[in-house]
Amino acid sequence: MKKEKQVDRPAATGPSAVNVTLRRFELSDVEAMMAWASDPQVAAFCRWDPYESTAPLLAYLRDTVLPHPWFRAICLPGDGENGRPVGAISVMPAGDPKRAELGYVLARAHWGKGVATAAVKRTVATVFSEVPGLERVEALVDVANPASQRVLEKAGFTREAVLRKYCFIKGKVKDRVMFSFIDTDPLVE
Amino acid sequence: METVTLRPFSLADADAMMTWASDPVVTAFMTWDPYTSREPLLAFISDTVLPHPWFRAICLDAGGAPVGAVSVTPTDDRCRAELGVVVARAHWGKGVATAALKRAVAAVFGDLDGVERVEALVDGENAASQRALEKAGFTREAVLRSYCMVKDRLRDMVVYSFISTDPLVK
């Protein structure tokens, strides 16, 4: 029996904004994932190194993504419900039951079109009701990544601070900007 | 202004530790509840304090019993560690915490390999602790809204940091 995909209704995000659909991943998405997961420019600000083959990516998909409580494929309209993902967005528990960390990644071909912003807006519109007890979603962005900072600002996040020498990524100590969206913050249309 | 010395703990410090660890006023802003008996405190010393990479007793004179504790705990990120400090109520308001913080940041970057950032998360309403950190040269970076649960209440936490290149305050 064919397994039904769970599909959210597309976000209505304003007259000129992008509509995205967030759905659960499937193993068959691995080829589409390779488009961003193998791209060194995409991986530059991420903790992980670009994937060189699909086998480890398939393992990651199977062992981490599929069992994860909130890890979604970002799909664009026009591809139908079986559309190929152009990116991923996840909300990971972060050391307190009230708090989770947002992460997102997008294939380079879709940068600069508002796709990530639409995905983040869609996420904060739904995740608080889907994850019991969640009150705060936070995101840590490299100080040298203004594009990602703009995504969060446009999605209604509050820029709380620059945290100096916050984390160690790919051999370097990095400053991070902390953004947050709490349950009672207004959603941005 | 108090001068303090920092030294490792031993099990023999349990009684002194009980003074602050059992005090509900001291633990008001802590995630943990006051201790009501010696055995769990001894277990805490054995299991957590003695093996800890950086957990120090705050003493007012070199041979004396501790009046508090300061700890710096590495996180999953090798460059970042979290600081905690606690002082017995009888020694509040004399600069003991400030002095202990100054000593801690002077020592910890040399002691903990790879750590470049020491941070402290302080309850938004804990003005005394915030002042102690500021006087010890920490930078107030942000208020993190609805950050964590402390004793069944969702709290805003202020994050302070001292990084390895910050100037030490005399």
mmCIF file of C-alpha atoms in Angstrom:
data_model
loop_
_atom_site.group_PDB
_atom_site.id
_atom_site.type_symbol
_atom_site.label_atom_id
_atom_site.label_comp_id
_atom_site.label_asym_id
_atom_site.label_seq_id
_atom_site.Cartn_x
_atom_site.Cartn_y
_atom_site.Cartn_z
ATOM 1 C CA MET A 1 0.000 0.000 0.000
ATOM 2 C CA LYS A 2 1.471 3.350 -0.973
ATOM 3 C CA LYS A 3 2.330 5.440 2.078
ATOM 4 C CA GLU A 4 0.573 8.810 2.201
ATOM 5 C CA LYS A 5 2.783 11.838 2.450
ATOM 6 C CA GLN A 6 1.746 14.278 5.127
ATOM 7 C CA VAL A 7 1.518 17.665 3.469
ATOM 8 C CA ASP A 8 0.912 21.008 5.108
ATOM 9 C CA ARG A 9 -1.351 23.483 3.377
ATOM 10 C CA PRO A 10 0.772 26.009 1.465
ATOM 11 C CA ALA A 11 1.506 29.212 3.366
ATOM 12 C CA ALA A 12 -0.396 32.311 2.252
ATOM 13 C CA THR A 13 2.364 34.770 2.826
ATOM 14 C CA GLY A 14 1.283 37.923 0.968
ATOM 15 C CA PRO A 15 0.765 39.128 -2.589
ATOM 16 C CA SER A 16 4.299 38.861 -3.937
ATOM 17 C CA ALA A 17 5.745 36.289 -1.558
ATOM 18 C CA VAL A 18 6.750 32.732 -2.333
ATOM 19 C CA ASN A 19 4.480 29.849 -1.435
ATOM 20 C CA VAL A 20 6.268 26.821 -0.038
ATOM 21 C CA THR A 21 5.061 23.481 1.175
ATOM 22 C CA LEU A 22 6.733 21.690 4.055
ATOM 23 C CA ARG A 23 6.411 17.912 4.104
ATOM 24 C CA ARG A 24 8.181 14.961 5.710
ATOM 25 C CA PHE A 25 11.198 13.554 3.897
ATOM 26 C CA GLU A 26 11.289 10.140 2.271
ATOM 27 C CA LEU A 27 14.269 7.993 1.293
ATOM 28 C CA SER A 28 13.486 8.718 -2.359
ATOM 29 C CA ASP A 29 14.393 12.380 -1.714
ATOM 30 C CA VAL A 30 18.097 11.552 -1.459
ATOM 31 C CA GLU A 31 18.944 12.544 -5.035
ATOM 32 C CA ALA A 32 17.257 15.917 -4.647
ATOM 33 C CA MET A 33 19.062 16.413 -1.333
ATOM 34 C CA MET A 34 22.406 15.813 -3.037
ATOM 35 C CA ALA A 35 21.835 19.065 -4.980
ATOM 36 C CA TRP A 36 22.446 21.094 -1.806
ATOM 37 C CA ALA A 37 24.273 18.581 0.371
ATOM 38 C CA SER A 38 27.149 18.248 -2.103
ATOM 39 C CA ASP A 39 27.508 21.995 -2.712
ATOM 40 C CA PRO A 40 30.516 23.552 -0.930
ATOM 41 C CA GLN A 41 28.950 27.026 -1.090
ATOM 42 C CA VAL A 42 25.867 25.764 0.718
ATOM 43 C CA ALA A 43 27.954 23.854 3.271
ATOM 44 C CA ALA A 44 30.247 26.844 3.905
ATOM 45 C CA PHE A 45 28.213 28.182 6.852
ATOM 46 C CA CYS A 46 27.048 24.772 8.065
ATOM 47 C CA ARG A 47 28.728 22.473 10.548
ATOM 48 C CA TRP A 48 28.931 19.653 8.024
ATOM 49 C CA ASP A 49 31.220 19.119 5.026
ATOM 50 C CA PRO A 50 29.781 18.652 1.521
ATOM 51 C CA TYR A 51 28.736 15.075 0.780
ATOM 52 C CA GLU A 52 30.677 13.338 -1.972
ATOM 53 C CA SER A 53 28.373 10.351 -2.489
ATOM 54 C CA THR A 54 24.765 9.408 -1.819
ATOM 55 C CA ALA A 55 25.492 6.458 0.495
ATOM 56 C CA PRO A 56 26.363 8.520 3.607
ATOM 57 C CA LEU A 57 23.561 10.939 2.760
ATOM 58 C CA LEU A 58 21.099 8.044 2.590
ATOM 59 C CA ALA A 59 22.333 6.888 5.999
ATOM 60 C CA TYR A 60 21.833 10.393 7.389
ATOM 61 C CA LEU A 61 18.343 10.526 5.886
ATOM 62 C CA ARG A 62 17.421 7.138 7.302
ATOM 63 C CA ASP A 63 19.047 7.439 10.743
ATOM 64 C CA THR A 64 18.610 11.113 11.582
ATOM 65 C CA VAL A 65 16.058 12.798 9.335
ATOM 66 C CA LEU A 66 13.253 10.233 9.111
ATOM 67 C CA PRO A 67 12.986 9.494 12.864
ATOM 68 C CA HIS A 68 13.325 13.178 13.743
ATOM 69 C CA PRO A 69 10.286 14.811 15.330
ATOM 70 C CA TRP A 70 10.490 17.932 13.163
ATOM 71 C CA PHE A 71 12.544 17.814 9.981
ATOM 72 C CA ARG A 72 10.811 18.995 6.819
ATOM 73 C CA ALA A 73 11.465 19.108 3.111
ATOM 74 C CA ILE A 74 10.918 22.543 1.544
ATOM 75 C CA CYS A 75 8.971 22.131 -1.713
ATOM 76 C CA LEU A 76 7.852 24.715 -4.262
ATOM 77 C CA PRO A 77 4.384 24.829 -5.862
ATOM 78 C CA GLY A 78 3.948 23.537 -9.357
ATOM 79 C CA ASP A 79 5.726 20.283 -8.567
ATOM 80 C CA GLY A 80 2.551 18.890 -7.000
ATOM 81 C CA GLU A 81 2.475 16.926 -3.779
ATOM 82 C CA ASN A 82 5.286 14.690 -4.983
ATOM 83 C CA GLY A 83 7.527 17.651 -5.709
ATOM 84 C CA ARG A 84 11.258 17.463 -5.307
ATOM 85 C CA PRO A 85 12.559 19.278 -2.220
ATOM 86 C CA VAL A 86 14.737 22.337 -2.775
ATOM 87 C CA GLY A 87 15.890 22.477 0.808
ATOM 88 C CA ALA A 88 15.279 21.394 4.377
ATOM 89 C CA ILE A 89 14.192 23.011 7.606
ATOM 90 C CA SER A 90 14.379 21.486 11.067
ATOM 91 C CA VAL A 91 13.578 22.299 14.649
ATOM 92 C CA MET A 92 15.808 20.435 17.124
ATOM 93 C CA PRO A 93 15.329 20.205 20.899
ATOM 94 C CA ALA A 94 17.968 22.375 22.575
ATOM 95 C CA GLY A 95 18.623 21.414 26.166
ATOM 96 C CA ASP A 96 15.349 22.571 27.659
ATOM 97 C CA PRO A 97 11.853 21.269 26.888
ATOM 98 C CA LYS A 98 10.665 24.806 26.162
ATOM 99 C CA ARG A 99 13.369 25.591 23.645
ATOM 100 C CA ALA A 100 14.441 24.340 20.217
ATOM 101 C CA GLU A 101 16.973 25.374 17.594
ATOM 102 C CA LEU A 102 15.981 26.145 14.008
ATOM 103 C CA GLY A 103 18.183 25.131 11.109
ATOM 104 C CA TYR A 104 17.583 25.458 7.382
ATOM 105 C CA VAL A 105 19.418 24.862 4.157
ATOM 106 C CA LEU A 106 18.500 25.662 0.587
ATOM 107 C CA ALA A 107 19.890 24.611 -2.784
ATOM 108 C CA ARG A 108 21.843 27.490 -4.317
ATOM 109 C CA ALA A 109 19.622 27.640 -7.415
ATOM 110 C CA HIS A 110 16.818 28.891 -5.167
ATOM 111 C CA TRP A 111 18.718 31.495 -3.156
ATOM 112 C CA GLY A 112 17.592 35.123 -3.276
ATOM 113 C CA LYS A 113 13.937 34.419 -4.064
ATOM 114 C CA GLY A 114 12.409 34.430 -0.605
ATOM 115 C CA VAL A 115 12.135 30.642 -0.332
ATOM 116 C CA ALA A 116 13.971 30.341 2.984
ATOM 117 C CA THR A 117 11.969 33.232 4.460
ATOM 118 C CA ALA A 118 8.721 31.577 3.414
ATOM 119 C CA ALA A 119 9.832 28.252 4.914
ATOM 120 C CA VAL A 120 10.792 29.901 8.222
ATOM 121 C CA LYS A 121 7.464 31.802 8.371
ATOM 122 C CA ARG A 122 5.596 28.571 7.718
ATOM 123 C CA THR A 123 7.586 26.812 10.426
ATOM 124 C CA VAL A 124 6.936 29.323 13.211
ATOM 125 C CA ALA A 125 3.255 29.361 12.243
ATOM 126 C CA THR A 126 2.939 25.637 12.948
ATOM 127 C CA VAL A 127 5.747 24.288 15.134
ATOM 128 C CA PHE A 128 4.499 25.663 18.472
ATOM 129 C CA SER A 129 1.262 23.723 18.171
ATOM 130 C CA GLU A 130 3.021 20.615 16.865
ATOM 131 C CA VAL A 131 5.752 20.323 19.537
ATOM 132 C CA PRO A 132 4.213 20.055 23.020
ATOM 133 C CA GLY A 133 5.574 22.553 25.515
ATOM 134 C CA LEU A 134 7.697 24.498 23.015
ATOM 135 C CA GLU A 135 7.859 28.231 23.811
ATOM 136 C CA ARG A 136 11.074 29.465 22.158
ATOM 137 C CA VAL A 137 12.621 28.761 18.768
ATOM 138 C CA GLU A 138 16.120 30.129 18.385
ATOM 139 C CA ALA A 139 18.595 30.277 15.545
ATOM 140 C CA LEU A 140 22.342 30.896 15.646
ATOM 141 C CA VAL A 141 23.743 32.463 12.502
ATOM 142 C CA ASP A 142 27.315 33.256 11.560
ATOM 143 C CA VAL A 143 28.090 36.986 11.871
ATOM 144 C CA ALA A 144 29.457 36.793 8.330
ATOM 145 C CA ASN A 145 26.197 35.425 6.896
ATOM 146 C CA PRO A 146 23.976 38.503 6.363
ATOM 147 C CA ALA A 147 21.675 36.704 3.922
ATOM 148 C CA SER A 148 20.616 34.230 6.593
ATOM 149 C CA GLN A 149 20.254 37.015 9.151
ATOM 150 C CA ARG A 150 17.882 38.831 6.782
ATOM 151 C CA VAL A 151 15.787 35.667 6.364
ATOM 152 C CA LEU A 152 15.180 35.529 10.098
ATOM 153 C CA GLU A 153 14.486 39.252 10.438
ATOM 154 C CA LYS A 154 11.946 39.126 7.607
ATOM 155 C CA ALA A 155 10.296 36.127 9.245
ATOM 156 C CA GLY A 156 9.741 38.112 12.441
ATOM 157 C CA PHE A 157 12.606 36.834 14.614
ATOM 158 C CA THR A 158 14.190 39.111 17.196
ATOM 159 C CA ARG A 159 17.934 39.638 16.981
ATOM 160 C CA GLU A 160 18.973 39.224 20.595
ATOM 161 C CA ALA A 161 22.762 39.397 20.580
ATOM 162 C CA VAL A 162 26.114 38.711 19.085
ATOM 163 C CA LEU A 163 27.601 35.879 21.147
ATOM 164 C CA ARG A 164 31.350 36.225 20.956
ATOM 165 C CA LYS A 165 33.542 33.194 20.228
ATOM 166 C CA TYR A 166 30.471 31.051 20.634
ATOM 167 C CA CYS A 167 31.278 27.907 18.709
ATOM 168 C CA PHE A 168 33.974 25.925 17.036
ATOM 169 C CA ILE A 169 33.193 25.092 13.405
ATOM 170 C CA LYS A 170 35.574 23.622 10.845
ATOM 171 C CA GLY A 171 38.661 24.506 12.849
ATOM 172 C CA LYS A 172 37.684 28.089 13.664
ATOM 173 C CA VAL A 173 36.133 29.821 16.661
ATOM 174 C CA LYS A 174 33.159 31.824 15.397
ATOM 175 C CA ASP A 175 30.969 34.626 16.657
ATOM 176 C CA ARG A 176 27.271 33.854 16.263
ATOM 177 C CA VAL A 177 24.189 36.043 16.154
ATOM 178 C CA MET A 178 21.347 34.727 18.311
ATOM 179 C CA PHE A 179 17.810 35.174 16.983
ATOM 180 C CA SER A 180 14.627 34.006 18.654
ATOM 181 C CA PHE A 181 10.929 33.653 18.016
ATOM 182 C CA ILE A 182 8.787 32.969 21.044
ATOM 183 C CA ASP A 183 5.324 31.519 21.111
ATOM 184 C CA THR A 184 3.609 34.858 21.711
ATOM 185 C CA ASP A 185 5.517 36.815 19.025
ATOM 186 C CA PRO A 186 3.326 38.049 16.151
ATOM 187 C CA LEU A 187 3.495 36.086 12.911
ATOM 188 C CA VAL A 188 4.631 38.108 9.900
ATOM 189 C CA GLU A 189 2.316 37.897 6.892
ATOM 190 C CA MET B 1 36.743 44.416 49.150
ATOM 191 C CA GLU B 2 37.309 40.762 49.930
ATOM 192 C CA THR B 3 40.239 38.809 48.653
ATOM 193 C CA VAL B 4 39.570 35.155 48.051
ATOM 194 C CA THR B 5 41.507 32.052 47.172
ATOM 195 C CA LEU B 6 40.190 29.224 45.003
ATOM 196 C CA ARG B 7 41.125 25.630 45.707
ATOM 197 C CA PRO B 8 39.828 22.146 44.818
ATOM 198 C CA PHE B 9 37.076 20.652 46.960
ATOM 199 C CA SER B 10 37.362 17.525 49.090
ATOM 200 C CA LEU B 11 34.726 15.397 50.798
ATOM 201 C CA ALA B 12 35.754 17.063 54.058
ATOM 202 C CA ASP B 13 34.124 20.270 52.753
ATOM 203 C CA ALA B 14 30.625 18.728 52.849
ATOM 204 C CA ASP B 15 29.557 20.434 56.067
ATOM 205 C CA ALA B 16 30.710 23.836 54.872
ATOM 206 C CA MET B 17 28.959 23.250 51.543
ATOM 207 C CA MET B 18 25.752 22.317 53.341
ATOM 208 C CA THR B 19 25.600 25.878 54.686
ATOM 209 C CA TRP B 20 24.804 27.303 51.258
ATOM 210 C CA ALA B 21 23.444 24.181 49.556
ATOM 211 C CA SER B 22 20.595 23.844 52.059
ATOM 212 C CA ASP B 23 19.630 27.539 52.005
ATOM 213 C CA PRO B 24 16.451 28.215 49.983
ATOM 214 C CA VAL B 25 17.343 31.898 49.642
ATOM 215 C CA VAL B 26 20.673 30.958 48.035
ATOM 216 C CA THR B 27 19.042 28.400 45.722
ATOM 217 C CA ALA B 28 16.143 30.650 44.708
ATOM 218 C CA PHE B 29 17.599 31.343 41.252
ATOM 219 C CA MET B 30 19.266 27.945 40.855
ATOM 220 C CA THR B 31 17.866 25.097 38.819
ATOM 221 C CA TRP B 32 18.379 22.803 41.820
ATOM 222 C CA ASP B 33 16.459 22.588 45.098
ATOM 223 C CA PRO B 34 18.068 23.053 48.515
ATOM 224 C CA TYR B 35 19.653 19.922 49.969
ATOM 225 C CA THR B 36 17.917 18.568 53.046
ATOM 226 C CA SER B 37 20.397 15.846 54.039
ATOM 227 C CA ARG B 38 24.107 15.088 53.873
ATOM 228 C CA GLU B 39 24.110 11.882 51.785
ATOM 229 C CA PRO B 40 22.950 13.378 48.469
ATOM 230 C CA LEU B 41 25.407 16.252 48.945
ATOM 231 C CA LEU B 42 28.266 13.775 49.530
ATOM 232 C CA ALA B 43 27.163 11.964 46.376
ATOM 233 C CA PHE B 44 27.190 15.265 44.474
ATOM 234 C CA ILE B 45 30.733 15.972 45.680
ATOM 235 C CA SER B 46 31.953 12.456 44.770
ATOM 236 C CA ASP B 47 30.144 12.110 41.445
ATOM 237 C CA THR B 48 30.236 15.638 40.077
ATOM 238 C CA VAL B 49 32.595 17.926 41.961
ATOM 239 C CA LEU B 50 35.704 15.771 42.448
ATOM 240 C CA PRO B 51 35.933 14.496 38.821
ATOM 241 C CA HIS B 52 34.940 17.881 37.356
ATOM 242 C CA PRO B 53 37.452 19.624 35.058
ATOM 243 C CA TRP B 54 37.121 22.979 36.911
ATOM 244 C CA PHE B 55 35.208 23.190 40.186
ATOM 245 C CA ARG B 56 36.696 25.338 42.948
ATOM 246 C CA ALA B 57 35.985 26.143 46.573
ATOM 247 C CA ILE B 58 35.922 29.867 47.384
ATOM 248 C CA CYS B 59 37.859 30.512 50.607
ATOM 249 C CA LEU B 60 38.356 33.790 52.446
ATOM 250 C CA ASP B 61 41.643 32.776 53.952
ATOM 251 C CA ALA B 62 43.991 30.126 52.692
ATOM 252 C CA GLY B 63 43.348 27.555 55.401
ATOM 253 C CA GLY B 64 39.684 28.272 55.940
ATOM 254 C CA ALA B 65 36.467 26.465 55.150
ATOM 255 C CA PRO B 66 34.824 27.329 51.820
ATOM 256 C CA VAL B 67 32.125 29.997 51.737
ATOM 257 C CA GLY B 68 31.022 29.190 48.203
ATOM 258 C CA ALA B 69 31.870 27.523 44.923
ATOM 259 C CA VAL B 70 32.709 28.539 41.376
ATOM 260 C CA SER B 71 32.692 26.133 38.466
ATOM 261 C CA VAL B 72 33.446 26.340 34.755
ATOM 262 C CA THR B 73 31.934 23.503 32.743
ATOM 263 C CA PRO B 74 32.940 22.776 29.141
ATOM 264 C CA THR B 75 30.076 22.417 26.666
ATOM 265 C CA ASP B 76 29.731 20.368 23.465
ATOM 266 C CA ASP B 77 31.567 23.194 21.709
ATOM 267 C CA ARG B 78 35.220 23.015 22.710
ATOM 268 C CA CYS B 79 35.629 26.809 22.708
ATOM 269 C CA ARG B 80 32.776 27.523 25.100
ATOM 270 C CA ALA B 81 32.303 26.801 28.817
ATOM 271 C CA GLU B 82 29.598 27.758 31.263
ATOM 272 C CA LEU B 83 30.340 29.390 34.593
ATOM 273 C CA GLY B 84 28.353 29.029 37.786
ATOM 274 C CA VAL B 85 28.972 30.680 41.137
ATOM 275 C CA VAL B 86 27.298 30.370 44.533
ATOM 276 C CA VAL B 87 28.120 32.072 47.851
ATOM 277 C CA ALA B 88 26.734 31.436 51.341
ATOM 278 C CA ARG B 89 24.277 34.130 52.384
ATOM 279 C CA ALA B 90 26.368 35.258 55.371
ATOM 280 C CA HIS B 91 28.981 36.473 52.877
ATOM 281 C CA TRP B 92 26.716 38.297 50.453
ATOM 282 C CA GLY B 93 27.242 41.992 49.783
ATOM 283 C CA LYS B 94 31.000 41.954 50.440
ATOM 284 C CA GLY B 95 32.297 41.373 46.946
ATOM 285 C CA VAL B 96 33.083 37.692 47.464
ATOM 286 C CA ALA B 97 31.425 36.543 44.235
ATOM 287 C CA THR B 98 33.090 39.359 42.256
ATOM 288 C CA ALA B 99 36.504 38.449 43.658
ATOM 289 C CA ALA B 100 35.940 34.755 42.896
ATOM 290 C CA LEU B 101 34.886 35.580 39.322
ATOM 291 C CA LYS B 102 38.021 37.692 38.776
ATOM 292 C CA ARG B 103 40.204 34.821 40.003
ATOM 293 C CA ALA B 104 38.320 32.313 37.884
ATOM 294 C CA VAL B 105 38.712 34.167 34.564
ATOM 295 C CA ALA B 106 42.374 34.831 35.339
ATOM 296 C CA ALA B 107 42.999 31.081 35.658
ATOM 297 C CA VAL B 108 40.510 29.158 33.576
ATOM 298 C CA PHE B 109 41.729 29.908 30.029
ATOM 299 C CA GLY B 110 45.110 28.486 30.937
ATOM 300 C CA ASP B 111 43.580 25.506 32.705
ATOM 301 C CA LEU B 112 40.942 24.438 30.143
ATOM 302 C CA ASP B 113 42.484 23.674 26.785
ATOM 303 C CA GLY B 114 40.659 25.167 23.803
ATOM 304 C CA VAL B 115 38.200 27.268 25.820
ATOM 305 C CA GLU B 116 38.027 30.844 24.505
ATOM 306 C CA ARG B 117 34.634 31.880 25.872
ATOM 307 C CA VAL B 118 33.291 31.621 29.406
ATOM 308 C CA GLU B 119 29.624 32.453 29.644
ATOM 309 C CA ALA B 120 27.188 32.824 32.493
ATOM 310 C CA LEU B 121 23.407 32.684 32.233
ATOM 311 C CA VAL B 122 21.748 34.742 34.934
ATOM 312 C CA ASP B 123 18.091 35.088 35.759
ATOM 313 C CA GLY B 124 16.671 38.367 34.500
ATOM 314 C CA GLU B 125 15.672 39.269 38.054
ATOM 315 C CA ASN B 126 18.956 38.356 39.730
ATOM 316 C CA ALA B 127 20.411 41.876 39.929
ATOM 317 C CA ALA B 128 23.108 40.976 42.468
ATOM 318 C CA SER B 129 24.648 38.288 40.262
ATOM 319 C CA GLN B 130 24.465 40.548 37.232
ATOM 320 C CA ARG B 131 26.376 43.264 39.099
ATOM 321 C CA ALA B 132 29.036 40.780 40.256
ATOM 322 C CA LEU B 133 29.655 39.682 36.659
ATOM 323 C CA GLU B 134 29.816 43.253 35.402
ATOM 324 C CA LYS B 135 32.303 44.246 38.103
ATOM 325 C CA ALA B 136 34.443 41.246 37.204
ATOM 326 C CA GLY B 137 34.682 42.472 33.605
ATOM 327 C CA PHE B 138 32.073 40.272 31.897
ATOM 328 C CA THR B 139 30.169 41.694 28.913
ATOM 329 C CA ARG B 140 26.379 41.655 29.042
ATOM 330 C CA GLU B 141 25.520 40.356 25.579
ATOM 331 C CA ALA B 142 21.772 39.813 25.569
ATOM 332 C CA VAL B 143 18.534 38.951 27.220
ATOM 333 C CA LEU B 144 17.430 35.543 25.920
ATOM 334 C CA ARG B 145 13.673 35.527 26.071
ATOM 335 C CA SER B 146 11.752 32.578 27.527
ATOM 336 C CA TYR B 147 15.042 30.714 27.581
ATOM 337 C CA CYS B 148 14.588 27.932 30.099
ATOM 338 C CA MET B 149 12.560 26.490 32.914
ATOM 339 C CA VAL B 150 13.773 27.174 36.435
ATOM 340 C CA LYS B 151 11.651 25.594 39.136
ATOM 341 C CA ASP B 152 8.581 25.294 36.922
ATOM 342 C CA ARG B 153 8.714 28.871 35.659
ATOM 343 C CA LEU B 154 9.783 29.964 32.195
ATOM 344 C CA ARG B 155 12.543 32.531 32.609
ATOM 345 C CA ASP B 156 14.266 35.203 30.597
ATOM 346 C CA MET B 157 18.020 34.736 31.061
ATOM 347 C CA VAL B 158 20.744 37.324 30.623
ATOM 348 C CA VAL B 159 23.882 35.995 28.980
ATOM 349 C CA TYR B 160 27.245 37.385 30.041
ATOM 350 C CA SER B 161 30.566 36.403 28.541
ATOM 351 C CA PHE B 162 34.265 36.783 29.179
ATOM 352 C CA ILE B 163 36.470 35.817 26.267
ATOM 353 C CA SER B 164 40.107 34.893 26.369
ATOM 354 C CA THR B 165 41.245 38.243 24.959
ATOM 355 C CA ASP B 166 39.137 40.420 27.293
ATOM 356 C CA PRO B 167 41.145 42.529 29.775
ATOM 357 C CA LEU B 168 41.272 41.241 33.340
ATOM 358 C CA VAL B 169 39.828 43.640 35.921
ATOM 359 C CA LYS B 170 42.128 44.210 38.908
#
